[in-house]
CSV table of C-alpha atoms in Angstrom, one decimal:
chain,number,residue,atom,x,y,z
V,488,UNK,CA,136.6,72.0,81.3
V,489,UNK,CA,137.6,73.5,78.0
V,490,UNK,CA,139.7,76.6,78.2
V,491,UNK,CA,141.1,78.9,75.5
V,492,UNK,CA,143.8,81.5,76.0
V,493,UNK,CA,144.8,84.2,73.5
V,494,UNK,CA,148.3,85.6,73.3
V,495,UNK,CA,150.2,88.1,71.2
V,496,UNK,CA,151.3,91.7,70.9
V,497,UNK,CA,149.0,94.3,72.4
V,498,UNK,CA,150.3,97.0,70.1
V,499,UNK,CA,150.6,96.9,66.3
V,500,UNK,CA,151.7,99.7,64.0
V,501,UNK,CA,149.4,100.9,61.2
V,502,UNK,CA,149.9,99.0,58.0
V,503,UNK,CA,151.5,96.2,60.0
V,504,UNK,CA,150.4,92.6,60.6
V,505,UNK,CA,148.4,91.5,63.7
V,506,UNK,CA,149.3,88.0,64.9
V,507,UNK,CA,147.6,86.1,67.7
V,508,UNK,CA,147.7,82.6,69.0
V,509,UNK,CA,145.0,80.7,70.9
V,510,UNK,CA,146.1,77.9,73.1
V,511,UNK,CA,143.4,75.2,73.8
V,512,UNK,CA,143.3,73.1,77.0
V,513,UNK,CA,140.7,70.5,78.0
V,514,UNK,CA,140.0,69.7,74.4
V,515,UNK,CA,141.9,68.9,71.2
V,516,UNK,CA,142.0,71.0,68.1
V,517,UNK,CA,142.0,67.6,66.4
V,518,UNK,CA,138.3,67.1,66.9
V,519,UNK,CA,135.1,67.5,65.0
V,520,UNK,CA,134.9,71.1,66.2
V,521,UNK,CA,136.1,74.1,64.3
V,522,UNK,CA,137.8,77.0,66.0
V,523,UNK,CA,137.0,80.7,65.5
V,524,UNK,CA,138.2,84.2,66.0
V,525,UNK,CA,135.8,86.9,67.0
V,526,UNK,CA,136.5,90.6,67.7
V,527,UNK,CA,134.8,93.4,69.5
V,528,UNK,CA,135.7,97.0,68.8
V,529,UNK,CA,135.6,99.4,71.8
V,530,UNK,CA,132.0,100.1,72.8
V,531,UNK,CA,130.6,98.1,69.9
V,532,UNK,CA,129.4,94.7,69.1
V,533,UNK,CA,130.8,91.3,68.1
V,534,UNK,CA,132.2,90.5,64.7
V,535,UNK,CA,133.1,87.0,63.5
V,536,UNK,CA,136.5,87.0,61.7
V,537,UNK,CA,136.8,83.4,60.6
V,538,UNK,CA,137.2,79.7,61.6
V,539,UNK,CA,139.5,76.8,61.0
V,540,UNK,CA,139.3,73.1,61.6
V,541,UNK,CA,142.0,70.5,62.4
V,542,UNK,CA,142.7,69.8,58.8
V,543,UNK,CA,143.3,73.5,58.1
V,544,UNK,CA,140.1,74.1,56.2
V,545,UNK,CA,139.1,77.8,56.7
V,546,UNK,CA,136.1,80.0,56.3
V,547,UNK,CA,136.5,83.8,56.6
V,548,UNK,CA,134.2,86.8,57.0
V,549,UNK,CA,133.9,88.2,53.5
V,550,UNK,CA,134.5,91.7,54.8
V,551,UNK,CA,138.0,90.7,56.1
V,552,UNK,CA,138.8,87.8,53.8
V,553,UNK,CA,141.4,89.7,51.8
V,554,UNK,CA,143.5,90.4,54.9
V,555,UNK,CA,143.0,87.3,57.1
V,556,UNK,CA,144.9,84.1,57.4
V,557,UNK,CA,144.3,81.3,59.9
V,558,UNK,CA,146.4,78.3,60.7
V,559,UNK,CA,146.6,75.4,63.2
V,560,UNK,CA,149.4,73.6,65.0
V,561,UNK,CA,148.0,70.3,66.2
V,562,UNK,CA,151.2,69.3,68.0
V,563,UNK,CA,150.8,72.4,70.3
V,564,UNK,CA,147.0,72.3,70.4
V,565,UNK,CA,147.0,75.9,69.1
V,566,UNK,CA,145.4,77.9,66.3
V,567,UNK,CA,146.5,81.3,64.9
V,568,UNK,CA,145.2,84.5,63.4
V,569,UNK,CA,147.0,86.9,61.2
V,570,UNK,CA,145.4,90.1,59.9
V,571,UNK,CA,147.4,92.1,57.4
V,572,UNK,CA,147.5,95.9,56.6
V,573,UNK,CA,145.9,96.9,59.9
V,574,UNK,CA,144.4,100.3,60.5
V,575,UNK,CA,143.0,102.0,63.6
V,576,UNK,CA,139.7,100.4,62.7
V,577,UNK,CA,141.2,97.0,63.6
V,578,UNK,CA,141.7,98.1,67.2
V,579,UNK,CA,139.6,95.7,69.2
V,580,UNK,CA,139.4,92.9,71.8
V,581,UNK,CA,140.1,89.7,70.0
V,582,UNK,CA,138.6,86.4,71.2
V,583,UNK,CA,139.1,82.9,70.2
V,584,UNK,CA,136.2,80.5,70.6
V,585,UNK,CA,135.1,76.9,70.0
V,586,UNK,CA,132.4,76.3,67.4
V,587,UNK,CA,129.7,73.8,68.4
V,588,UNK,CA,126.7,72.5,66.6
V,589,UNK,CA,123.3,71.1,67.7
V,590,UNK,CA,120.8,72.4,65.2
V,591,UNK,CA,123.1,75.2,64.1
V,592,UNK,CA,126.5,76.5,65.0
V,593,UNK,CA,127.3,78.6,68.1
V,594,UNK,CA,130.2,79.2,70.4
V,595,UNK,CA,130.2,77.2,73.6
V,596,UNK,CA,133.6,78.2,75.0
V,597,UNK,CA,135.5,81.5,74.7
V,598,UNK,CA,138.9,82.8,75.6
V,599,UNK,CA,139.2,85.8,78.0
V,600,UNK,CA,140.1,88.1,75.1
V,601,UNK,CA,143.1,90.2,74.3
V,602,UNK,CA,143.1,93.9,73.5
V,603,UNK,CA,145.1,94.8,70.3
V,604,UNK,CA,145.6,98.5,69.7
V,605,UNK,CA,146.7,99.7,66.3
V,606,UNK,CA,148.7,102.9,66.8
V,607,UNK,CA,152.0,104.4,65.8
Z,1373,UNK,CA,124.3,88.9,54.6
Z,1374,UNK,CA,121.7,88.4,57.3
Z,1375,UNK,CA,120.9,91.3,59.7
Z,1376,UNK,CA,119.8,91.0,63.3
Z,1377,UNK,CA,118.3,94.0,65.1
Z,1378,UNK,CA,118.2,94.4,68.9
Z,1379,UNK,CA,117.0,97.3,71.0
Z,1380,UNK,CA,119.9,99.2,72.5
Z,1381,UNK,CA,118.7,98.9,76.1
Z,1382,UNK,CA,116.2,97.4,78.5
Z,1383,UNK,CA,115.6,98.3,82.1
Z,1384,UNK,CA,113.9,96.0,84.6
Z,1385,UNK,CA,113.3,96.0,88.3
Z,1386,UNK,CA,114.7,93.2,90.5
Z,1387,UNK,CA,112.3,90.2,90.6
Z,1388,UNK,CA,110.6,91.2,87.4
Z,1389,UNK,CA,110.9,89.6,83.9
Z,1390,UNK,CA,113.2,91.0,81.2
Z,1391,UNK,CA,112.4,90.3,77.6
Z,1392,UNK,CA,115.2,90.9,75.1
Z,1393,UNK,CA,114.2,90.8,71.4
Z,1394,UNK,CA,116.2,90.0,68.3
Z,1395,UNK,CA,114.6,90.7,65.0
Z,1396,UNK,CA,115.5,89.2,61.6
Z,1397,UNK,CA,113.8,88.3,58.4
Z,1398,UNK,CA,111.9,85.1,58.9
Z,1399,UNK,CA,114.1,84.4,61.9
Z,1400,UNK,CA,111.8,81.6,63.1
Z,1401,UNK,CA,113.4,79.4,60.4
Z,1402,UNK,CA,116.8,79.8,62.0
Z,1403,UNK,CA,118.2,78.6,65.3
Z,1404,UNK,CA,119.0,81.6,67.6
Z,1405,UNK,CA,121.7,81.6,70.2
Z,1406,UNK,CA,122.2,84.1,73.1
Z,1407,UNK,CA,125.2,85.3,74.9
Z,1408,UNK,CA,125.6,87.3,78.1
Z,1409,UNK,CA,128.6,89.7,78.4
Z,1410,UNK,CA,129.3,91.3,81.7
Z,1411,UNK,CA,131.5,94.4,81.8
Z,1412,UNK,CA,135.1,93.6,81.0
Z,1413,UNK,CA,134.4,89.9,80.5
Z,1414,UNK,CA,134.1,87.5,77.6
Z,1415,UNK,CA,130.7,86.5,76.3
Z,1416,UNK,CA,129.0,83.5,77.9
Z,1417,UNK,CA,126.5,81.3,76.1
Z,1418,UNK,CA,123.2,81.3,78.0
Z,1419,UNK,CA,120.8,79.9,75.4
Z,1420,UNK,CA,121.3,77.9,72.3
Z,1421,UNK,CA,119.0,76.6,69.6
Z,1422,UNK,CA,116.3,79.1,70.5
Z,1423,UNK,CA,115.5,77.7,74.0
Z,1424,UNK,CA,118.1,75.2,75.3
Z,1425,UNK,CA,120.3,76.0,78.2
Z,1426,UNK,CA,124.0,75.0,78.6
Z,1427,UNK,CA,124.8,73.3,81.9
Z,1428,UNK,CA,125.2,75.7,84.7
Z,1429,UNK,CA,122.9,78.3,83.3
Z,1430,UNK,CA,119.9,79.0,85.6
Z,1431,UNK,CA,116.4,78.0,84.6
Z,1432,UNK,CA,115.5,81.7,84.8
Z,1433,UNK,CA,117.0,82.1,81.4
Z,1434,UNK,CA,114.7,80.9,78.5
Z,1435,UNK,CA,114.1,81.7,74.9
Z,1436,UNK,CA,111.5,81.6,72.2
Z,1437,UNK,CA,111.5,82.2,68.4
Z,1438,UNK,CA,108.5,83.0,66.3
Z,1439,UNK,CA,107.9,84.9,63.1
Z,1440,UNK,CA,110.5,87.6,62.7
Z,1441,UNK,CA,111.4,87.9,66.4
Z,1442,UNK,CA,113.4,85.7,68.8
Z,1443,UNK,CA,113.2,86.5,72.5
Z,1444,UNK,CA,115.5,85.9,75.4
Z,1445,UNK,CA,113.5,85.9,78.7
Z,1446,UNK,CA,115.1,86.4,82.1
Z,1447,UNK,CA,112.7,85.6,84.9
Z,1448,UNK,CA,113.1,86.9,88.4
Z,1449,UNK,CA,115.8,89.3,87.4
Z,1450,UNK,CA,118.7,89.7,89.8
Z,1451,UNK,CA,121.4,92.4,90.0
Z,1452,UNK,CA,123.9,90.0,88.7
Z,1453,UNK,CA,122.0,89.7,85.4
Z,1454,UNK,CA,123.0,93.2,84.4
Z,1455,UNK,CA,125.0,92.8,81.2
Z,1456,UNK,CA,125.0,93.1,77.5
Z,1457,UNK,CA,123.1,90.4,75.6
Z,1458,UNK,CA,123.8,89.4,72.1
Z,1459,UNK,CA,121.8,87.1,69.7
Z,1460,UNK,CA,123.6,85.1,67.0
Z,1461,UNK,CA,122.6,83.0,64.1
Z,1462,UNK,CA,124.5,80.8,61.6
Z,1463,UNK,CA,123.9,80.4,57.9
Z,1464,UNK,CA,125.8,78.4,55.2
Z,1465,UNK,CA,126.2,81.5,53.1
Z,1466,UNK,CA,127.2,84.0,55.7
Z,1467,UNK,CA,128.4,81.9,58.6
Z,1468,UNK,CA,128.1,83.7,62.0
Z,1469,UNK,CA,126.1,86.9,62.5
Z,1470,UNK,CA,125.6,88.7,65.8
Z,1471,UNK,CA,123.0,91.2,66.8
Z,1472,UNK,CA,124.0,94.7,67.9
Z,1473,UNK,CA,123.5,93.8,71.5
Z,1474,UNK,CA,121.1,94.9,74.3
Z,1475,UNK,CA,122.2,96.5,77.5
Z,1476,UNK,CA,120.1,95.2,80.4
Z,1477,UNK,CA,120.0,97.5,83.4
Z,1478,UNK,CA,118.6,96.3,86.7
Z,1479,UNK,CA,117.0,99.2,88.4
């Protein structure tokens, strides 16, 4: 069974940088899949942040692209998210997920999510 | 970008059928996926590619897609089906887009 687990600070100061890791078990980040980050603001819906594959190729949500960086560590079977210049609007539950494709792409496995609060 | 519109809420009695809609321009040309999110939990894929079910998802969950509306259908609704449901599509120019979500309340 594929499992994903997010980790990182739960509190980030305004204008600081949010950094999260996703540890994958039961599957390898060195696979044909890509790996995504999705966030959910309190009481609101889901927003895709971006994705990365094993070779480090990335695609980002245009609305966040200027502030987002993703990377992967194949030796640790992990991938990472950094979001720069955060504000209170970036307070959210952050999920990592695996991309899968049949006819089109969807997310077949998700982490449990981690709440990140932006506050001084 | 592509916009998906969902009704905010749907109420259904136990044993009845819930229909959750997802509207988008010419959505029938796209593959629609559905997620269930119970309170405090991560989303779970319940239908992919309009009408296919992942292993472990009950046959009570089904889907359809025609015209400008995709529909998630939950037959013989149970109390445990109470959750938020999100539709999602993928496109090469905008990648992943989610609907705003529908809260299903079991009366």
